[in-house]
Amino acid sequence: MSSFSFKSKTHKLKNEKGQYLCECENPLPLVLRKATTLTNPARRFLCCPHPSWSENQCDAYYFIDDEFPSDYYKYKMYNLMQQAGRQNKQKQPTDNTQIVEMGNDMHLLNKQIVEMGNDMHLLKTEFMNMEKELKECRKNVVFYKRLVMVMLVFVILYLMK
């Protein structure tokens, strides 16, 4: 389900432990982060461990999660993330009850994320089936075009006699 999307196609540095390394002068193992932008909401990625505001950060990053199949899911996930962020800011846990409520909220959000992932998988499967059907239709169109051409040749030959 997940795949690496490489920004740098030639980047393949790994250390002896098999970890991907950044492209800095002194390469370090990449760190896991989660995107919070509208274009890539909740997508996990590996990137240079140096802070983004630092001059030391290189451009190496790899997306681990697949991109959402449509803008609908991107907006939905982004809104869920924004909603969770607002709830976390509003609810500063002061006792166990609030912490349990926040855990329940996070559980609900995780369920919605799983449901969206399932929807995404179904959409991908449906898309692949539609692609196969389209290829089959194209083959049939080519076949019928050729058949019509052959029939036209025979009709023309018949009329010429």
GROMACS .gro file of C-alpha atoms in nm, residues 96-157:
model
   62
   96ASN     CA    1  -0.778   1.196   3.335
   97THR     CA    2  -1.131   1.248   3.201
   98GLN     CA    3  -1.012   1.502   2.945
   99ILE     CA    4  -0.719   1.282   2.849
  100VAL     CA    5  -0.957   0.988   2.794
  101GLU     CA    6  -1.188   1.212   2.584
  102MET     CA    7  -0.894   1.322   2.372
  103GLY     CA    8  -0.792   0.959   2.330
  104ASN     CA    9  -1.146   0.877   2.216
  105ASP     CA   10  -1.137   1.169   1.972
  106MET     CA   11  -0.805   1.047   1.834
  107HIS     CA   12  -0.947   0.695   1.808
  108LEU     CA   13  -1.242   0.832   1.608
  109LEU     CA   14  -1.008   1.027   1.378
  110ASN     CA   15  -0.794   0.717   1.327
  111LYS     CA   16  -1.106   0.517   1.237
  112GLN     CA   17  -1.197   0.784   0.981
  113ILE     CA   18  -0.844   0.770   0.840
  114VAL     CA   19  -0.870   0.390   0.807
  115GLU     CA   20  -1.209   0.425   0.636
  116MET     CA   21  -1.063   0.679   0.395
  117GLY     CA   22  -0.775   0.440   0.325
  118ASN     CA   23  -1.025   0.164   0.251
  119ASP     CA   24  -1.221   0.397   0.024
  120MET     CA   25  -0.897   0.491  -0.149
  121HIS     CA   26  -0.812   0.122  -0.203
  122LEU     CA   27  -1.160   0.054  -0.346
  123LEU     CA   28  -1.128   0.353  -0.578
  124LYS     CA   29  -0.788   0.236  -0.700
  125THR     CA   30  -0.927  -0.113  -0.766
  126GLU     CA   31  -1.227   0.031  -0.947
  127PHE     CA   32  -0.999   0.259  -1.150
  128MET     CA   33  -0.778  -0.034  -1.251
  129ASN     CA   34  -1.083  -0.237  -1.356
  130MET     CA   35  -1.211   0.056  -1.560
  131GLU     CA   36  -0.869   0.090  -1.727
  132LYS     CA   37  -0.880  -0.280  -1.823
  133GLU     CA   38  -1.233  -0.237  -1.959
  134LEU     CA   39  -1.124   0.069  -2.159
  135LYS     CA   40  -0.832  -0.123  -2.311
  136GLU     CA   41  -1.069  -0.403  -2.410
  137CYS     CA   42  -1.310  -0.152  -2.567
  138ARG     CA   43  -1.025   0.005  -2.762
  139LYS     CA   44  -0.924  -0.338  -2.895
  140ASN     CA   45  -1.284  -0.400  -3.003
  141VAL     CA   46  -1.302  -0.062  -3.177
  142VAL     CA   47  -0.984  -0.140  -3.372
  143PHE     CA   48  -1.121  -0.482  -3.466
  144TYR     CA   49  -1.453  -0.337  -3.587
  145LYS     CA   50  -1.278  -0.062  -3.782
  146ARG     CA   51  -1.076  -0.324  -3.965
  147LEU     CA   52  -1.383  -0.537  -4.025
  148VAL     CA   53  -1.570  -0.240  -4.173
  149MET     CA   54  -1.271  -0.161  -4.398
  150VAL     CA   55  -1.258  -0.519  -4.525
  151MET     CA   56  -1.634  -0.515  -4.587
  152LEU     CA   57  -1.604  -0.184  -4.775
  153VAL     CA   58  -1.333  -0.330  -4.996
  154PHE     CA   59  -1.555  -0.628  -5.077
  155VAL     CA   60  -1.852  -0.401  -5.148
  156ILE     CA   61  -1.643  -0.181  -5.376
  157LEU     CA   62  -1.505  -0.486  -5.557
   0.00000   0.00000   0.00000
